[in-house]
Amino acid sequence: MNRTHLLRNPKQRKLLFSAGISWMFDAMDVGMISFVVAALAKEWSLGSQEVGLLASSTSIGMVFGALLAGMLADRYGRKNLLLWTLIIFSAASGLSALATGFAVLCILRFVAGIGLGGELPVAATLVSESMPVEDRGRSVVLLESFWAAGWILSALIAYFIIPDYGWRMAFVIGALPAFYALYLRRAIEDSPRYVKQKAARRLSLSERISSVWSSEHRKTTLMLWVLWFTVVFSYYGMFLWLPTVMVDKGFSLVKSFQYVLIMTLAQLPGYFTAAYLIEKFGRKFVLVTYLVFTALSAMWFGYATSVGMLLAAGICLSFFNLGAWGGLYAYSPELYPTRMRSTGVGLATSFGRIGGVIAPLLVGVLKENGNSISSIFLLFFVTILIGAAAVLVWGRETKGLELAD
C-alpha cells in the first residue's frame, strides 16, 4: 500500500487539509446544535417535538443545499460552490446567536443547513477528483475524519462555553468559518478533471438528471439513494439526540456533555481504520462491515443501563458509524462520470438528507408518546442493516478503478 504519495505531494496535501478544515467547521456547526437543543430544552421549556423540529430544521436546509450545490458545482465549479456554502452556513450560524424566539431560530438553522448540506458533497467530489487512483479512497476518508475533529470541537465548546456563557456564544463561534473562506479562495484550485471537462460540451441540468436514472446508472443510483437515506436517518436520529438521551437517563447536562465528548473521541480511530481498510479490502467491505457493527452498537446502546455500558456502546457507535461515513463519501463520487458526478452525488445526498429531517422529528414524537429509548434504537438497528444489504446486493466495487470522464 502506497501511503507516502499522498503525504509527499504538497499540492494534494494542501487541498486535503484546506478542504478538511472547512469540513471540520461544518461538523462543528452540526454538532453544536445537538448540544444547544439540550440547553434550550431547559431554558425555553421545549417539549420533545419542538426539540425534534429545531434539530430537523437544519436537516431540511441540508436537503435543498445538497440538491442545489450538487447541480451548480457541475456548472460553476467545485471551488466556487465550496466557498459560497461555507459563507452561507457561517453567516446563518452567527445570526442564530441573535434569535429571540423558537421560530426565528428554526428559520436561521434552515438557512445554515443550506450551506452545510451543499458543502459536504462538493468538498468530497473536489478531493476525489484531485487525487491519484491509489490514494483516492483513503484521501476522502481522511477528509471525512475532520468531521470528528469538528464534533470534538463542538463538544469542547458545549462543555466549557455553554454552561458559563450560554448557547448564544456557541453560535457566535460558529460564525468564524466565514473568515476562513477568504483563505480558501486563494489556497485551493478546481479539480483537474473538472477543468478538463469545461472544455467539452457541458450537459444541461435535465440531461444530467436523466443520466443519473439512465439504464447505465439506475441500479447504482437506487443503491446509493437507499444507502444515503438509511445512514443519514440513523446518524441524525441517534447523534443529534445523544446529549438529550443522556439527560433522560438521569445525568446532569454538564455530565452528559462530558460523556458525549468521550464517545466522540472514538470517531477518529473509526475514520483512520476505515482509511486503511478501504484501499486494502475495498469500499464494499468497509461499508458493509462498519454498518453491521453500527447496527449492533445501536441496539447495545439502546438497552444499556449502567454508565460503563452506555460509554462502551456509545464509543462503539461512534467508531463504526463514522468509519462508515468515511466509506460512504469515498464511494459516492466514484460511481458517476465527471460530467455528472456532482449532480449524481448531490441528488443522492439530498435524498439522504430527507432521512435527517424525518429522524429527529420521529424520535421526538416517539418519546412524546412514551416509547422507550431501547425501542427507538431498535428502529435504527433495522434501518442500518437495510443500508448494508443495499450495498452488499446492488453495490459495485470501485477500488483501484480510474474515475470515468
Short mmCIF file of C-alpha atoms in Angstrom, two decimals:
data_model
loop_
_atom_site.label_atom_id
_atom_site.label_comp_id
_atom_site.label_asym_id
_atom_site.label_seq_id
_atom_site.Cartn_x
_atom_site.Cartn_y
_atom_site.Cartn_z
CA MET A 1 0.00 0.00 0.00
CA ASN A 2 1.43 3.37 -1.05
CA ARG A 3 0.87 5.66 1.88
CA THR A 4 3.71 8.05 1.08
CA HIS A 5 2.40 9.50 -2.18
CA LEU A 6 -0.38 11.47 -0.53
CA LEU A 7 1.87 12.74 2.24
CA ARG A 8 4.70 13.84 -0.06
CA ASN A 9 2.71 15.69 -2.70
CA PRO A 10 2.40 19.23 -1.25
CA LYS A 11 -0.38 20.37 -3.60
CA GLN A 12 -2.63 17.41 -2.83
CA ARG A 13 -1.76 17.56 0.86
CA LYS A 14 -2.69 21.25 0.95
CA LEU A 15 -6.02 20.57 -0.76
CA LEU A 16 -6.83 17.75 1.66
CA PHE A 17 -6.12 19.85 4.74
CA SER A 18 -7.72 23.02 3.36
CA ALA A 19 -10.95 21.22 2.44
CA GLY A 20 -10.69 19.26 5.70
CA ILE A 21 -10.70 22.41 7.83
CA SER A 22 -13.88 23.60 6.09
CA TRP A 23 -15.36 20.12 6.73
CA MET A 24 -14.37 20.45 10.39
CA PHE A 25 -16.24 23.76 10.68
CA ASP A 26 -19.28 22.14 9.06
CA ALA A 27 -19.22 19.35 11.65
CA MET A 28 -18.69 21.83 14.47
CA ASP A 29 -21.90 23.63 13.49
CA VAL A 30 -23.94 20.42 13.16
CA GLY A 31 -22.56 19.09 16.42
CA MET A 32 -23.17 22.33 18.25
CA ILE A 33 -26.91 22.27 17.57
CA SER A 34 -27.18 18.88 19.33
CA PHE A 35 -25.70 20.45 22.48
CA VAL A 36 -27.61 23.72 22.08
CA VAL A 37 -31.00 21.97 21.90
CA ALA A 38 -30.21 20.15 25.14
CA ALA A 39 -29.57 23.53 26.81
CA LEU A 40 -32.52 25.25 25.10
CA ALA A 41 -34.90 22.47 26.13
CA LYS A 42 -34.29 23.60 29.73
CA GLU A 43 -34.08 27.37 29.15
CA TRP A 44 -37.09 27.70 26.80
CA SER A 45 -39.03 24.72 28.27
CA LEU A 46 -39.21 22.95 24.91
CA GLY A 47 -41.05 19.66 24.52
CA SER A 48 -39.61 16.65 22.70
CA GLN A 49 -41.42 17.50 19.45
CA GLU A 50 -40.10 21.09 19.50
CA VAL A 51 -36.57 19.81 20.11
CA GLY A 52 -37.00 17.44 17.17
CA LEU A 53 -38.30 20.27 14.95
CA LEU A 54 -35.35 22.50 15.81
CA ALA A 55 -32.89 19.69 15.08
CA SER A 56 -34.69 18.88 11.83
CA SER A 57 -34.76 22.48 10.59
CA THR A 58 -31.03 22.27 9.83
CA SER A 59 -31.56 18.97 8.01
CA ILE A 60 -34.40 20.44 5.91
CA GLY A 61 -31.97 23.11 4.74
CA MET A 62 -29.38 20.42 4.01
CA VAL A 63 -31.81 18.69 1.63
CA PHE A 64 -32.01 21.82 -0.52
CA GLY A 65 -28.32 22.66 -0.07
CA ALA A 66 -27.11 19.26 -1.29
CA LEU A 67 -29.54 19.33 -4.23
CA LEU A 68 -28.64 22.85 -5.41
CA ALA A 69 -24.90 22.71 -4.76
CA GLY A 70 -24.55 19.34 -6.47
CA MET A 71 -26.21 20.64 -9.63
CA LEU A 72 -24.46 24.04 -9.58
CA ALA A 73 -21.00 22.54 -8.95
CA ASP A 74 -21.16 20.67 -12.27
CA ARG A 75 -21.79 24.01 -13.98
CA TYR A 76 -19.86 26.62 -11.98
CA GLY A 77 -17.09 24.55 -10.43
CA ARG A 78 -16.40 22.74 -7.16
CA LYS A 79 -14.26 25.52 -5.66
CA ASN A 80 -16.83 28.31 -6.14
CA LEU A 81 -19.61 26.30 -4.53
CA LEU A 82 -17.38 25.26 -1.64
CA LEU A 83 -16.66 28.91 -0.82
CA TRP A 84 -20.27 30.08 -1.06
CA THR A 85 -21.67 27.25 1.04
CA LEU A 86 -19.06 27.96 3.73
CA ILE A 87 -20.07 31.64 3.84
CA ILE A 88 -23.81 30.84 3.94
CA PHE A 89 -23.71 28.50 6.93
CA SER A 90 -21.23 30.68 8.85
CA ALA A 91 -23.36 33.81 8.45
CA ALA A 92 -26.56 31.98 9.43
CA SER A 93 -24.84 30.45 12.46
CA GLY A 94 -23.67 33.85 13.66
CA LEU A 95 -27.14 35.35 13.22
CA SER A 96 -28.59 32.42 15.22
CA ALA A 97 -26.96 33.97 18.30
CA LEU A 98 -29.40 36.89 17.94
CA ALA A 99 -32.53 34.71 17.73
CA THR A 100 -35.24 35.95 20.10
CA GLY A 101 -37.65 33.06 19.69
CA PHE A 102 -38.09 29.47 18.62
CA ALA A 103 -39.49 30.22 15.13
CA VAL A 104 -36.69 32.66 14.25
CA LEU A 105 -34.04 30.17 15.37
CA CYS A 106 -35.62 27.43 13.24
CA ILE A 107 -35.54 29.69 10.15
CA LEU A 108 -31.89 30.60 10.70
CA ARG A 109 -30.97 26.95 11.21
CA PHE A 110 -32.73 26.16 7.92
CA VAL A 111 -30.54 28.73 6.11
CA ALA A 112 -27.44 27.35 7.84
CA GLY A 113 -28.48 23.89 6.66
CA ILE A 114 -28.47 25.04 3.02
CA GLY A 115 -24.78 25.89 3.36
CA LEU A 116 -23.95 22.81 5.42
CA GLY A 117 -25.71 20.40 3.07
CA GLY A 118 -24.10 21.94 0.00
CA GLU A 119 -20.54 21.96 1.23
CA LEU A 120 -20.10 18.27 2.05
CA PRO A 121 -20.79 16.58 -1.33
CA VAL A 122 -18.93 19.33 -3.20
CA ALA A 123 -15.82 19.03 -0.99
CA ALA A 124 -15.83 15.23 -1.31
CA THR A 125 -16.14 15.46 -5.10
CA LEU A 126 -13.33 18.04 -5.31
CA VAL A 127 -10.92 15.90 -3.27
CA SER A 128 -11.89 12.66 -5.03
CA GLU A 129 -11.29 14.16 -8.48
CA SER A 130 -7.95 15.69 -7.47
CA MET A 131 -6.24 12.57 -6.09
CA PRO A 132 -4.45 9.66 -7.84
CA VAL A 133 -6.38 6.42 -8.00
CA GLU A 134 -4.25 4.62 -5.38
CA ASP A 135 -4.89 7.36 -2.79
CA ARG A 136 -8.39 8.48 -3.76
CA GLY A 137 -10.46 6.45 -1.31
CA ARG A 138 -8.08 6.99 1.58
CA SER A 139 -7.96 10.74 0.88
CA VAL A 140 -11.74 11.15 1.06
CA VAL A 141 -11.96 9.08 4.25
CA LEU A 142 -9.23 11.27 5.78
CA LEU A 143 -11.22 14.31 4.64
CA GLU A 144 -14.22 12.84 6.48
CA SER A 145 -12.06 12.39 9.59
CA PHE A 146 -12.12 16.16 10.01
CA TRP A 147 -15.80 15.67 10.86
CA ALA A 148 -14.71 14.02 14.10
CA ALA A 149 -12.44 16.98 14.86
CA GLY A 150 -15.42 19.30 14.35
CA TRP A 151 -17.63 17.26 16.67
CA ILE A 152 -14.89 17.17 19.29
CA LEU A 153 -14.59 20.95 18.94
CA SER A 154 -18.35 21.36 19.36
CA ALA A 155 -18.30 19.08 22.43
CA LEU A 156 -15.49 21.18 23.95
CA ILE A 157 -17.43 24.38 23.24
CA ALA A 158 -20.51 22.80 24.84
CA TYR A 159 -18.56 21.66 27.89
CA PHE A 160 -16.55 24.84 28.52
CA ILE A 161 -18.64 27.63 26.92
CA ILE A 162 -22.37 26.85 27.11
CA PRO A 163 -22.64 26.27 30.91
CA ASP A 164 -20.85 29.58 31.71
CA TYR A 165 -21.53 31.84 28.70
CA GLY A 166 -24.76 30.42 27.27
CA TRP A 167 -25.78 28.90 23.94
CA ARG A 168 -25.63 32.24 22.08
CA MET A 169 -21.85 32.39 22.45
CA ALA A 170 -21.63 28.94 20.83
CA PHE A 171 -23.36 30.33 17.73
CA VAL A 172 -21.06 33.37 17.69
CA ILE A 173 -18.10 30.98 17.48
CA GLY A 174 -19.93 29.25 14.63
CA ALA A 175 -19.66 32.44 12.54
CA LEU A 176 -15.84 32.36 12.45
CA PRO A 177 -15.54 29.99 9.43
CA ALA A 178 -16.70 32.85 7.16
CA PHE A 179 -13.21 34.33 7.53
CA TYR A 180 -11.69 31.01 6.53
CA ALA A 181 -13.41 31.31 3.14
CA LEU A 182 -11.09 34.25 2.36
CA TYR A 183 -8.11 31.93 2.78
CA LEU A 184 -9.68 29.12 0.76
CA ARG A 185 -10.30 31.47 -2.17
CA ARG A 186 -6.55 31.70 -2.74
CA ALA A 187 -5.44 28.34 -1.31
CA ILE A 188 -7.26 25.79 -3.47
CA GLU A 189 -7.99 25.21 -7.15
CA ASP A 190 -10.70 23.35 -9.00
CA SER A 191 -10.02 19.70 -9.76
CA PRO A 192 -8.02 18.94 -12.93
CA ARG A 193 -10.82 16.65 -14.13
CA TYR A 194 -13.42 19.41 -13.86
CA VAL A 195 -11.14 21.96 -15.57
CA LYS A 196 -10.55 19.48 -18.41
CA GLN A 197 -14.29 18.79 -18.67
CA LYS A 198 -15.06 22.51 -19.00
CA ALA A 199 -13.54 22.48 -22.49
CA ALA A 200 -16.07 19.87 -23.62
CA ARG A 201 -19.78 20.46 -24.13
CA ARG A 202 -21.43 20.54 -20.74
CA LEU A 203 -24.60 18.57 -20.20
CA SER A 204 -27.71 20.55 -19.37
CA LEU A 205 -29.38 20.06 -15.99
CA SER A 206 -32.13 17.88 -17.48
CA GLU A 207 -29.52 15.78 -19.30
CA ARG A 208 -27.53 15.25 -16.10
CA ILE A 209 -30.62 14.23 -14.12
CA SER A 210 -31.72 11.89 -16.92
CA SER A 211 -28.25 10.33 -16.99
CA VAL A 212 -28.40 9.62 -13.24
CA TRP A 213 -31.52 7.49 -13.85
CA SER A 214 -30.45 6.05 -17.22
CA SER A 215 -30.24 2.28 -17.65
CA GLU A 216 -26.46 2.51 -17.22
CA HIS A 217 -26.64 4.11 -13.77
CA ARG A 218 -30.12 3.20 -12.47
CA LYS A 219 -29.10 0.32 -10.18
CA THR A 220 -26.19 2.34 -8.81
CA THR A 221 -28.43 5.32 -8.14
CA LEU A 222 -31.07 3.21 -6.39
CA MET A 223 -28.40 1.61 -4.19
CA LEU A 224 -26.82 4.96 -3.39
CA TRP A 225 -30.15 6.62 -2.50
CA VAL A 226 -31.10 3.77 -0.15
CA LEU A 227 -27.63 3.85 1.40
CA TRP A 228 -27.62 7.61 1.94
CA PHE A 229 -31.15 7.64 3.37
CA THR A 230 -30.51 4.86 5.89
CA VAL A 231 -27.13 6.24 7.02
CA VAL A 232 -28.34 9.84 7.40
CA PHE A 233 -31.62 8.78 9.03
CA SER A 234 -29.85 6.71 11.67
CA TYR A 235 -26.99 9.18 12.25
CA TYR A 236 -29.15 12.26 12.85
CA GLY A 237 -31.74 10.28 14.75
CA MET A 238 -29.11 8.95 17.14
CA PHE A 239 -26.39 11.58 17.41
CA LEU A 240 -28.48 14.79 17.50
CA TRP A 241 -30.42 13.27 20.37
CA LEU A 242 -27.39 11.83 22.19
CA PRO A 243 -26.93 14.61 24.80
CA THR A 244 -30.71 14.73 25.41
CA VAL A 245 -30.89 10.92 25.74
CA MET A 246 -28.09 11.04 28.33
CA VAL A 247 -30.03 13.68 30.30
CA ASP A 248 -33.14 11.46 30.07
CA LYS A 249 -31.12 8.58 31.52
CA GLY A 250 -30.55 10.66 34.65
CA PHE A 251 -27.26 12.51 34.04
CA SER A 252 -26.83 16.25 34.54
CA LEU A 253 -26.40 18.49 31.47
CA VAL A 254 -22.69 19.03 32.13
CA LYS A 255 -22.09 15.33 32.85
CA SER A 256 -23.98 14.40 29.64
CA PHE A 257 -21.77 16.74 27.60
CA GLN A 258 -18.70 15.14 29.21
CA TYR A 259 -19.82 11.60 28.31
CA VAL A 260 -20.73 12.58 24.73
CA LEU A 261 -17.27 14.15 24.35
CA ILE A 262 -15.68 10.83 25.39
CA MET A 263 -17.87 8.97 22.86
CA THR A 264 -17.00 11.48 20.14
CA LEU A 265 -13.26 10.88 20.56
CA ALA A 266 -13.84 7.33 19.27
CA GLN A 267 -14.77 8.75 15.86
CA LEU A 268 -11.13 9.42 14.99
CA PRO A 269 -9.86 5.80 15.15
CA GLY A 270 -13.06 4.82 13.31
CA TYR A 271 -12.04 7.03 10.40
CA PHE A 272 -8.38 6.04 10.45
CA THR A 273 -9.08 2.30 10.41
CA ALA A 274 -11.57 2.82 7.58
CA ALA A 275 -8.95 4.85 5.67
CA TYR A 276 -6.53 1.93 5.94
CA LEU A 277 -9.03 -0.82 5.11
CA ILE A 278 -10.73 0.96 2.20
CA GLU A 279 -7.64 0.69 -0.03
CA LYS A 280 -6.73 -2.78 1.26
CA PHE A 281 -10.09 -4.59 1.07
CA GLY A 282 -12.31 -2.20 -0.90
CA ARG A 283 -15.28 0.12 -0.48
CA LYS A 284 -17.98 -2.55 -0.16
CA PHE A 285 -16.10 -4.40 2.58
CA VAL A 286 -15.70 -1.23 4.67
CA LEU A 287 -19.28 -0.06 4.21
CA VAL A 288 -20.96 -3.41 4.91
CA THR A 289 -18.70 -4.33 7.86
CA TYR A 290 -18.87 -0.94 9.57
CA LEU A 291 -22.63 -0.61 9.03
CA VAL A 292 -23.35 -4.05 10.51
CA PHE A 293 -21.30 -3.21 13.61
CA THR A 294 -23.00 0.22 13.80
CA ALA A 295 -26.36 -1.55 13.90
CA LEU A 296 -25.21 -3.88 16.69
CA SER A 297 -23.79 -0.92 18.65
CA ALA A 298 -27.09 0.97 18.30
CA MET A 299 -29.02 -1.93 19.80
CA TRP A 300 -26.44 -2.23 22.59
CA PHE A 301 -26.70 1.49 23.40
CA GLY A 302 -30.50 1.39 23.43
CA TYR A 303 -30.56 -1.41 26.01
CA ALA A 304 -27.56 -0.24 28.11
CA THR A 305 -28.30 0.90 31.67
CA SER A 306 -25.05 1.36 33.58
CA VAL A 307 -22.60 4.21 32.94
CA GLY A 308 -19.91 1.77 31.79
CA MET A 309 -22.21 0.02 29.31
CA LEU A 310 -23.51 3.34 27.94
CA LEU A 311 -19.99 4.66 27.40
CA ALA A 312 -18.76 1.41 25.80
CA ALA A 313 -21.78 1.20 23.48
CA GLY A 314 -21.53 4.92 22.62
CA ILE A 315 -17.83 4.57 21.83
CA CYS A 316 -18.51 1.61 19.51
CA LEU A 317 -21.39 3.50 17.90
CA SER A 318 -19.13 6.49 17.16
CA PHE A 319 -16.26 4.30 15.95
CA PHE A 320 -18.21 2.22 13.44
CA ASN A 321 -20.79 4.79 12.33
CA LEU A 322 -18.25 7.46 11.43
CA GLY A 323 -15.98 4.91 9.77
CA ALA A 324 -18.96 4.00 7.58
CA TRP A 325 -19.49 7.70 6.78
CA GLY A 326 -15.90 7.87 5.55
CA GLY A 327 -16.54 4.92 3.25
CA LEU A 328 -19.78 6.49 2.02
CA TYR A 329 -18.14 9.76 0.98
CA ALA A 330 -15.24 7.93 -0.67
CA TYR A 331 -17.57 5.59 -2.57
CA SER A 332 -20.21 8.04 -3.84
CA PRO A 333 -18.13 10.20 -6.26
CA GLU A 334 -16.56 7.09 -7.79
CA LEU A 335 -19.88 5.83 -9.14
CA TYR A 336 -20.53 8.54 -11.77
CA PRO A 337 -18.51 10.13 -14.63
CA THR A 338 -17.10 13.67 -14.24
CA ARG A 339 -19.72 15.38 -16.44
CA MET A 340 -22.49 14.42 -13.99
CA ARG A 341 -20.59 13.39 -10.87
CA SER A 342 -21.52 16.29 -8.60
CA THR A 343 -25.16 16.13 -9.74
CA GLY A 344 -25.37 12.39 -9.04
CA VAL A 345 -23.75 12.72 -5.62
CA GLY A 346 -25.80 15.82 -4.81
CA LEU A 347 -29.10 14.10 -5.65
CA ALA A 348 -28.22 11.04 -3.53
CA THR A 349 -27.06 13.25 -0.66
CA SER A 350 -30.19 15.40 -0.89
CA PHE A 351 -32.45 12.34 -0.78
CA GLY A 352 -30.46 11.06 2.18
CA ARG A 353 -30.90 14.37 3.99
CA ILE A 354 -34.66 13.77 3.96
CA GLY A 355 -33.85 10.97 6.41
CA GLY A 356 -32.05 13.55 8.52
CA VAL A 357 -35.25 15.61 8.57
CA ILE A 358 -37.54 12.73 9.47
CA ALA A 359 -35.43 11.01 12.14
CA PRO A 360 -35.11 13.80 14.76
CA LEU A 361 -38.83 14.59 14.38
CA LEU A 362 -39.75 10.91 14.62
CA VAL A 363 -37.65 10.43 17.76
CA GLY A 364 -39.39 13.46 19.30
CA VAL A 365 -42.83 12.05 18.51
CA LEU A 366 -41.92 8.55 19.74
CA LYS A 367 -40.50 9.92 23.01
CA GLU A 368 -43.55 12.15 23.48
CA ASN A 369 -45.80 9.10 23.07
CA GLY A 370 -43.93 7.17 25.75
CA ASN A 371 -41.79 4.85 23.62
CA SER A 372 -38.63 3.66 25.33
CA ILE A 373 -35.11 4.54 24.19
CA SER A 374 -34.45 0.83 23.59
CA SER A 375 -37.37 0.52 21.13
CA ILE A 376 -36.26 3.70 19.31
CA PHE A 377 -32.71 2.40 18.89
CA LEU A 378 -34.10 -0.94 17.69
CA LEU A 379 -35.62 1.03 14.80
CA PHE A 380 -32.16 2.37 13.93
CA PHE A 381 -30.74 -1.16 14.14
CA VAL A 382 -33.12 -2.34 11.40
CA THR A 383 -32.64 0.78 9.25
CA ILE A 384 -28.84 0.49 9.21
CA LEU A 385 -28.99 -3.19 8.22
CA ILE A 386 -31.17 -2.24 5.21
CA GLY A 387 -28.42 0.14 4.06
CA ALA A 388 -25.76 -2.56 4.47
CA ALA A 389 -27.88 -5.02 2.46
CA ALA A 390 -28.30 -2.50 -0.38
CA VAL A 391 -24.53 -2.16 -0.75
CA LEU A 392 -23.97 -5.92 -0.50
CA VAL A 393 -26.57 -6.79 -3.16
CA TRP A 394 -26.54 -3.81 -5.58
CA GLY A 395 -23.17 -2.13 -5.00
CA ARG A 396 -20.22 -2.48 -7.36
CA GLU A 397 -16.61 -2.32 -6.19
CA THR A 398 -14.68 0.77 -7.35
CA LYS A 399 -11.34 0.17 -5.60
CA GLY A 400 -8.43 0.76 -7.99
CA LEU A 401 -10.63 1.95 -10.89
CA GLU A 402 -9.91 5.24 -12.65
CA LEU A 403 -12.69 7.82 -12.45
CA ALA A 404 -14.72 7.96 -15.66
CA ASP A 405 -14.77 11.20 -17.64
#
